[in-house]
Short mmCIF file of C-alpha atoms and ligand atoms in Angstrom, two decimals:
data_model
loop_
_atom_site.label_atom_id
_atom_site.label_comp_id
_atom_site.label_asym_id
_atom_site.label_seq_id
_atom_site.Cartn_x
_atom_site.Cartn_y
_atom_site.Cartn_z
CA MET A 1 -27.37 19.45 3.52
CA GLU A 2 -27.36 17.79 -0.22
CA THR A 3 -24.53 16.72 -2.91
CA THR A 4 -24.32 19.39 -5.10
CA GLU A 5 -23.38 17.64 -8.66
CA LEU A 6 -21.46 18.89 -11.02
CA LEU A 7 -22.21 18.91 -14.15
CA SER A 8 -20.05 19.52 -17.47
CA PRO A 9 -21.99 21.90 -19.96
CA ASP A 10 -21.91 19.47 -22.62
CA MET A 11 -25.11 17.53 -23.81
CA SER A 12 -25.04 14.86 -21.31
CA GLY A 13 -24.43 17.29 -18.47
CA ILE A 14 -27.44 19.68 -19.86
CA ALA A 15 -29.76 16.64 -20.40
CA ARG A 16 -29.00 15.82 -16.25
CA ALA A 17 -29.66 19.42 -15.52
CA ALA A 18 -32.90 19.36 -17.00
CA ASP A 19 -34.01 16.05 -15.78
CA ILE A 20 -33.13 17.71 -12.05
CA LEU A 21 -35.37 20.85 -13.09
CA ARG A 22 -38.27 18.74 -13.84
CA ALA A 23 -37.83 16.78 -10.73
CA GLY A 24 -38.47 20.22 -9.01
CA ARG A 25 -34.78 20.95 -8.08
CA LEU A 26 -32.56 23.38 -7.88
CA VAL A 27 -29.46 24.01 -10.93
CA ALA A 28 -27.78 26.43 -11.16
CA PHE A 29 -26.48 27.67 -14.73
CA PRO A 30 -24.90 30.19 -16.67
CA THR A 31 -26.47 32.62 -18.58
CA GLU A 32 -24.23 35.68 -20.32
CA THR A 33 -25.14 37.93 -17.35
CA VAL A 34 -24.50 36.21 -14.12
CA TYR A 35 -25.15 32.83 -12.94
CA GLY A 36 -28.78 31.82 -12.15
CA LEU A 37 -30.48 29.66 -9.49
CA GLY A 38 -33.12 27.69 -11.42
CA ALA A 39 -36.18 25.93 -10.71
CA ASP A 40 -39.34 24.98 -12.90
CA ALA A 41 -41.31 28.30 -12.82
CA THR A 42 -44.81 26.23 -13.11
CA ASN A 43 -43.92 24.16 -10.12
CA ASP A 44 -44.79 26.08 -6.67
CA ASP A 45 -42.51 23.89 -4.23
CA ALA A 46 -39.19 24.27 -6.44
CA VAL A 47 -39.71 27.99 -6.85
CA ALA A 48 -40.46 28.18 -3.08
CA ARG A 49 -37.22 26.27 -2.74
CA ILE A 50 -35.25 29.26 -4.62
CA PHE A 51 -36.46 31.78 -1.93
CA SER A 52 -35.50 29.23 1.39
CA VAL A 53 -31.91 28.27 -0.12
CA LYS A 54 -30.72 32.03 -0.88
CA ASN A 55 -32.58 33.41 2.14
CA ARG A 56 -34.78 36.01 0.09
CA PRO A 57 -37.68 37.78 1.03
CA THR A 58 -40.51 36.73 -0.20
CA PHE A 59 -41.91 40.03 -1.76
CA ASN A 60 -39.17 40.02 -4.09
CA PRO A 61 -40.51 38.21 -7.14
CA LEU A 62 -38.37 36.38 -9.89
CA ILE A 63 -37.27 36.81 -13.15
CA VAL A 64 -38.86 33.97 -15.42
CA HIS A 65 -36.25 32.71 -18.64
CA VAL A 66 -37.70 31.53 -21.57
CA ASP A 67 -36.35 30.29 -24.84
CA SER A 68 -38.54 32.80 -27.49
CA LEU A 69 -40.48 35.57 -27.52
CA ASN A 70 -43.16 32.76 -29.15
CA GLN A 71 -42.86 31.19 -25.62
CA ALA A 72 -43.23 34.55 -24.00
CA GLU A 73 -45.93 35.68 -25.23
CA ARG A 74 -47.74 32.36 -23.75
CA PHE A 75 -47.36 33.79 -20.84
CA ALA A 76 -47.47 37.82 -20.96
CA ARG A 77 -49.11 40.53 -23.08
CA PHE A 78 -47.10 42.50 -25.00
CA ASP A 79 -47.82 46.11 -25.97
CA ASP A 80 -46.01 47.38 -28.79
CA LEU A 81 -42.85 49.17 -27.29
CA GLY A 82 -42.18 45.58 -25.73
CA ARG A 83 -42.40 43.35 -28.68
CA ARG A 84 -39.78 45.94 -30.68
CA LEU A 85 -37.62 45.63 -27.88
CA ALA A 86 -37.56 42.14 -27.24
CA GLU A 87 -37.28 41.41 -31.01
CA THR A 88 -34.31 43.57 -31.14
CA PHE A 89 -32.50 42.93 -27.72
CA TRP A 90 -33.92 38.98 -27.26
CA PRO A 91 -31.78 36.90 -26.64
CA GLY A 92 -29.67 39.24 -24.11
CA PRO A 93 -29.94 41.28 -21.29
CA LEU A 94 -33.03 42.82 -20.88
CA THR A 95 -35.95 41.44 -18.78
CA LEU A 96 -39.52 42.72 -19.81
CA VAL A 97 -41.81 43.28 -16.43
CA LEU A 98 -45.26 42.68 -18.48
CA PRO A 99 -48.92 41.97 -17.60
CA MET A 100 -48.90 38.14 -17.17
CA HIS A 101 -51.81 36.55 -18.81
CA GLU A 102 -55.04 34.89 -16.43
CA GLY A 103 -54.62 31.30 -15.55
CA SER A 104 -50.89 31.28 -16.93
CA ARG A 105 -49.04 28.32 -15.38
CA ILE A 106 -46.37 30.06 -13.80
CA SER A 107 -46.14 30.02 -9.94
CA LYS A 108 -48.14 32.89 -8.21
CA LEU A 109 -44.85 32.62 -5.83
CA ALA A 110 -42.35 33.61 -8.84
CA THR A 111 -44.59 36.91 -9.14
CA ALA A 112 -44.66 37.49 -5.17
CA GLY A 113 -48.76 37.52 -5.94
CA SER A 114 -48.12 40.45 -8.39
CA ASP A 115 -49.84 40.10 -11.90
CA MET A 116 -47.10 41.21 -13.56
CA LEU A 117 -44.17 38.87 -14.68
CA ALA A 118 -40.47 39.62 -15.46
CA ILE A 119 -39.45 37.76 -18.17
CA ARG A 120 -36.29 37.57 -20.18
CA VAL A 121 -35.13 35.16 -23.22
CA PRO A 122 -31.18 34.63 -22.35
CA ASN A 123 -27.95 34.40 -24.81
CA GLY A 124 -25.72 31.62 -24.03
CA GLY A 125 -25.80 28.31 -25.93
CA ILE A 126 -25.90 26.50 -22.46
CA ALA A 127 -28.80 28.22 -21.05
CA GLN A 128 -31.07 28.18 -24.36
CA GLN A 129 -29.97 24.18 -24.44
CA LEU A 130 -31.91 23.85 -20.96
CA LEU A 131 -34.09 25.84 -21.54
CA ALA A 132 -35.26 23.99 -24.69
CA ASN A 133 -34.36 19.85 -22.91
CA SER A 134 -36.23 21.17 -19.57
CA GLY A 135 -39.50 21.82 -21.84
CA ARG A 136 -40.27 24.63 -18.82
CA PRO A 137 -39.92 28.51 -18.16
CA ILE A 138 -36.91 28.60 -15.68
CA ALA A 139 -37.29 30.93 -13.07
CA ALA A 140 -33.94 31.96 -12.19
CA PRO A 141 -32.68 34.93 -9.68
CA SER A 142 -29.07 35.29 -9.69
CA ALA A 143 -27.35 31.99 -7.90
CA ASN A 144 -26.29 33.67 -4.66
CA PRO A 145 -27.19 34.34 -0.87
CA SER A 146 -29.44 37.14 -1.10
CA GLY A 147 -27.65 40.21 -0.53
CA GLN A 148 -24.07 39.06 -1.44
CA LEU A 149 -22.03 39.57 -4.67
CA SER A 150 -23.39 38.01 -7.40
CA PRO A 151 -21.61 34.70 -9.35
CA THR A 152 -19.96 35.12 -12.49
CA SER A 153 -18.51 31.89 -12.60
CA SER A 154 -19.03 28.09 -10.99
CA VAL A 155 -16.68 28.70 -8.26
CA HIS A 156 -18.71 31.71 -7.07
CA VAL A 157 -21.90 29.90 -6.86
CA LEU A 158 -20.06 26.53 -5.35
CA LYS A 159 -18.85 28.62 -2.36
CA GLY A 160 -22.33 30.40 -2.15
CA LEU A 161 -24.82 27.91 -2.38
CA GLY A 162 -22.95 24.44 -2.43
CA GLY A 163 -24.36 21.39 -0.55
CA ARG A 164 -28.06 23.41 -0.56
CA ILE A 165 -28.74 22.97 -4.38
CA ALA A 166 -28.91 19.74 -6.32
CA ALA A 167 -26.74 21.29 -9.74
CA ILE A 168 -24.26 23.53 -10.89
CA ILE A 169 -23.62 23.42 -14.49
CA GLU A 170 -19.43 24.50 -15.05
CA GLY A 171 -20.03 26.68 -17.72
CA GLY A 172 -16.97 29.36 -17.29
CA ALA A 173 -16.93 33.11 -16.77
CA CYS A 174 -20.49 35.16 -18.11
CA GLU A 175 -19.57 37.54 -20.66
CA VAL A 176 -21.63 40.51 -19.54
CA GLY A 177 -21.03 39.84 -16.03
CA ILE A 178 -23.70 42.28 -14.61
CA GLU A 179 -27.39 41.54 -14.66
CA SER A 180 -29.92 42.38 -16.93
CA THR A 181 -31.32 45.70 -17.63
CA VAL A 182 -35.19 45.65 -16.04
CA LEU A 183 -37.51 47.72 -17.99
CA VAL A 184 -41.70 47.80 -17.08
CA THR A 185 -43.72 48.77 -20.69
CA GLY A 186 -47.02 50.00 -20.56
CA ARG A 187 -48.41 53.77 -19.93
CA GLU A 188 -45.30 55.30 -17.72
CA PRO A 189 -42.44 52.65 -19.37
CA ALA A 190 -39.64 52.99 -16.55
CA ILE A 191 -36.03 51.28 -16.02
CA LEU A 192 -36.24 49.47 -12.63
CA ARG A 193 -33.23 48.35 -12.97
CA PRO A 194 -29.83 49.42 -14.74
CA GLY A 195 -27.89 46.43 -16.17
CA GLY A 196 -26.38 44.92 -19.10
CA LEU A 197 -27.94 46.52 -21.74
CA ALA A 198 -27.34 50.10 -21.93
CA LYS A 199 -29.62 52.91 -21.39
CA ASP A 200 -28.85 54.78 -24.72
CA ASP A 201 -29.36 51.30 -26.79
CA LEU A 202 -32.75 51.27 -25.11
CA GLU A 203 -33.65 54.91 -25.84
CA HIS A 204 -32.27 54.81 -29.25
CA LEU A 205 -34.41 52.13 -30.77
CA ALA A 206 -37.49 53.17 -28.81
CA GLY A 207 -37.42 56.92 -29.88
CA ARG A 208 -37.68 58.37 -26.81
CA THR A 209 -36.22 58.82 -23.13
CA PHE A 210 -36.77 56.18 -20.07
CA GLN A 211 -36.86 57.36 -16.27
CA HIS A 212 -35.24 55.46 -14.00
CA ALA A 213 -37.88 54.49 -11.39
CA GLN A 214 -36.42 55.66 -7.87
CA THR A 215 -36.09 53.35 -5.10
CA GLY A 216 -39.23 53.67 -2.71
CA LYS A 217 -41.05 55.95 -5.01
CA GLY A 218 -43.38 54.50 -8.34
CA PRO A 219 -43.31 50.89 -9.60
CA ALA A 220 -39.77 50.20 -8.26
CA SER A 221 -38.51 47.13 -8.37
CA PRO A 222 -39.06 45.19 -5.13
CA GLY A 223 -35.66 43.74 -5.51
CA GLN A 224 -33.98 47.20 -5.20
CA LEU A 225 -33.39 47.22 -1.49
CA LEU A 226 -30.39 49.54 -1.25
CA SER A 227 -27.77 47.57 0.16
CA HIS A 228 -27.43 44.62 -2.10
CA TYR A 229 -24.69 42.71 -3.78
CA ALA A 230 -22.51 43.45 -1.18
CA PRO A 231 -19.11 42.53 -0.29
CA ARG A 232 -18.06 41.40 2.88
CA SER A 233 -15.37 43.99 3.22
CA PRO A 234 -16.18 47.77 3.94
CA LEU A 235 -16.02 49.31 0.10
CA ARG A 236 -15.37 53.09 -0.51
CA ILE A 237 -16.51 54.38 -3.96
CA ASN A 238 -15.42 57.52 -6.33
CA ALA A 239 -11.94 56.96 -4.47
CA ASP A 240 -8.89 58.45 -5.86
CA ALA A 241 -6.30 56.42 -4.25
CA ALA A 242 -6.12 53.75 -1.82
CA GLU A 243 -5.45 54.88 1.73
CA THR A 244 -4.19 53.08 4.41
CA GLY A 245 -5.39 49.47 4.66
CA GLU A 246 -7.55 49.53 1.41
CA VAL A 247 -6.70 47.80 -1.72
CA PHE A 248 -7.56 49.68 -4.95
CA LEU A 249 -9.89 48.83 -7.57
CA GLY A 250 -8.76 51.31 -10.56
CA PHE A 251 -10.65 52.39 -13.72
CA GLY A 252 -8.81 53.36 -16.55
CA GLU A 253 -5.59 55.56 -16.04
CA ASN A 254 -6.68 55.20 -12.53
CA SER A 255 -4.86 51.96 -11.84
CA GLY A 256 -4.69 50.01 -8.76
CA ASP A 257 -4.32 46.41 -7.29
CA TYR A 258 -6.68 45.48 -9.89
CA ASN A 259 -8.11 47.67 -12.87
CA LEU A 260 -11.83 47.00 -13.85
CA SER A 261 -10.78 48.01 -17.45
CA GLU A 262 -7.16 49.74 -18.41
CA THR A 263 -8.40 51.30 -21.36
CA GLY A 264 -11.51 52.41 -19.68
CA ASP A 265 -14.03 50.41 -21.91
CA LEU A 266 -17.49 50.01 -19.77
CA VAL A 267 -18.34 46.56 -21.38
CA GLU A 268 -14.77 45.29 -20.32
CA ALA A 269 -15.65 47.06 -16.62
CA ALA A 270 -18.94 45.36 -16.61
CA ALA A 271 -17.65 41.83 -17.02
CA ASN A 272 -15.10 41.94 -14.40
CA LEU A 273 -16.97 44.01 -11.60
CA PHE A 274 -18.17 40.96 -9.90
CA ARG A 275 -14.93 38.97 -10.36
CA MET A 276 -12.64 41.01 -9.11
CA LEU A 277 -15.11 42.24 -6.24
CA HIS A 278 -15.24 38.29 -5.36
CA LEU A 279 -11.58 38.53 -5.35
CA LEU A 280 -10.52 41.47 -3.50
CA ASP A 281 -13.44 40.58 -0.98
CA GLN A 282 -11.02 37.00 0.21
CA SER A 283 -8.89 39.47 1.78
CA ASP A 284 -9.62 41.24 5.14
CA THR A 285 -8.74 44.79 3.78
CA LYS A 286 -11.27 47.37 2.77
CA ILE A 287 -11.90 48.01 -0.57
CA ALA A 288 -11.51 51.32 -2.50
CA VAL A 289 -12.90 52.11 -6.41
CA ALA A 290 -11.93 54.73 -8.66
CA PRO A 291 -14.75 56.71 -10.23
CA VAL A 292 -16.55 54.99 -12.85
CA PRO A 293 -17.90 57.28 -15.63
CA GLU A 294 -21.76 57.78 -15.49
CA HIS A 295 -22.97 56.64 -18.96
CA GLY A 296 -23.65 53.83 -21.02
CA LEU A 297 -22.76 50.68 -18.72
CA GLY A 298 -21.26 53.00 -16.38
CA ILE A 299 -24.83 53.70 -14.79
CA ALA A 300 -25.64 50.02 -14.01
CA ILE A 301 -22.00 49.47 -12.44
CA ASN A 302 -22.47 52.48 -10.52
CA ASP A 303 -25.69 51.38 -8.99
CA ARG A 304 -24.06 48.13 -8.31
CA LEU A 305 -21.30 49.72 -6.23
CA ARG A 306 -23.52 52.45 -4.36
CA ARG A 307 -25.34 49.17 -3.10
CA ALA A 308 -22.23 47.61 -2.27
CA ALA A 309 -20.74 50.58 -0.55
CA THR A 310 -24.28 50.44 1.65
CA PRO A 311 -23.83 48.68 4.86
CA ALA A 312 -26.28 46.23 5.13
O1 TXA B 1 -29.48 39.05 -15.36
C1 TXA B 1 -30.37 38.60 -14.34
O2 TXA B 1 -31.24 38.87 -14.43
C2 TXA B 1 -30.02 37.37 -13.86
C3 TXA B 1 -29.90 36.07 -14.78
C4 TXA B 1 -30.04 35.08 -13.91
O3 TXA B 1 -31.02 36.40 -15.62
N1 TXA B 1 -31.19 37.35 -13.22
C5 TXA B 1 -31.41 38.27 -12.15
O4 TXA B 1 -32.58 38.08 -11.02
O5 TXA B 1 -31.18 39.19 -11.21
P1 TXA B 1 -32.82 38.58 -9.42
O6 TXA B 1 -34.18 37.74 -8.75
O7 TXA B 1 -31.68 38.70 -8.91
O8 TXA B 1 -33.27 39.77 -9.85
C6 TXA B 1 -34.58 40.37 -10.48
C7 TXA B 1 -34.90 42.07 -10.25
C8 TXA B 1 -35.12 42.02 -9.16
O9 TXA B 1 -34.71 43.37 -8.60
C9 TXA B 1 -36.72 42.10 -9.47
O10 TXA B 1 -37.31 42.83 -7.73
C10 TXA B 1 -36.96 42.40 -10.40
O11 TXA B 1 -36.22 41.65 -11.34
N2 TXA B 1 -38.45 42.09 -10.53
C11 TXA B 1 -39.03 40.77 -10.66
N3 TXA B 1 -39.90 40.33 -11.10
C12 TXA B 1 -40.81 41.76 -11.05
C13 TXA B 1 -42.07 42.09 -11.17
N4 TXA B 1 -42.98 41.27 -11.62
N5 TXA B 1 -42.45 43.65 -10.89
C14 TXA B 1 -41.46 44.24 -11.03
N6 TXA B 1 -40.09 43.72 -11.07
C15 TXA B 1 -39.60 42.44 -10.79
MG1 MG B 2 -29.48 39.53 -7.83
#
């Protein structure tokens, strides 16, 4: 066990976090999507510590965060599509999987030995300041033990990883609340993980459609293990109402003990998803969740809910 420092999201807290990162230790920090567990992506030991602290299968590669497209081009090769998407949606909840430059300083462990690099520029002042201050690319998966719910507040991080990491920047709730959309470009562009940037927005800009890579087929994202993001309580999806012994997580007019969004707003529902699942998971009751429409951010929400409903 180590003492986890709780840092304020101001200049002194961020400067301290940057020092800790440069020293090869781990800092959890807020991004607009979820809290990330950050390590200096050029430091093999620091990256290895991420896998051990999260109990993460080592075949599952990490997203590297940088502060600009300029920085990203130092590490990866952009094709036209990748550059256009980056110019439009960065900073923001989009991760691009691109060929890594040979001789890049990124730890091989971060890509799990692959020559493809997942990279994104996060939005949000704290993440941006931490990147600028540390002067390092930061490898960061979501800051939760592997297989558990993603954290959207510093309290979630403390509960899951307190005593195992050097520091947490206490930056409040994450605005988007669901992880980034992961897209691989190249000859056969595909969405590897639905997320905080809706497929329609990507397709609109690209002027084409994108397939979702199927789990277990094609160039699937290694992180798409079927049971993932799981609460401890059993979870039932597409439920019309709660049965005895269940709490009900509603959506729109289908209201319950909690409601992802009373107005049926999918952006609001995404922002509430992990926070409400964390809350409901504190009791011993089972969880039933109302149907969520399968469009826009609903695709990512349903992806997370299906995984949460699959027993480990
Ligand atoms: O919003 C997010 O993306 C958050 C914040 C912290 O940025 N990060 C996050 O990281 O969700 P993580 O490690 O929990 O999920 C990374 C996803 C996984 O599905 C992983 O398999 C995929 O990205 N991925 C990473 N590197 C890849 C690569 N080289 N090729 C294919 N997929 C990759
Ligand atoms: Mg994760």
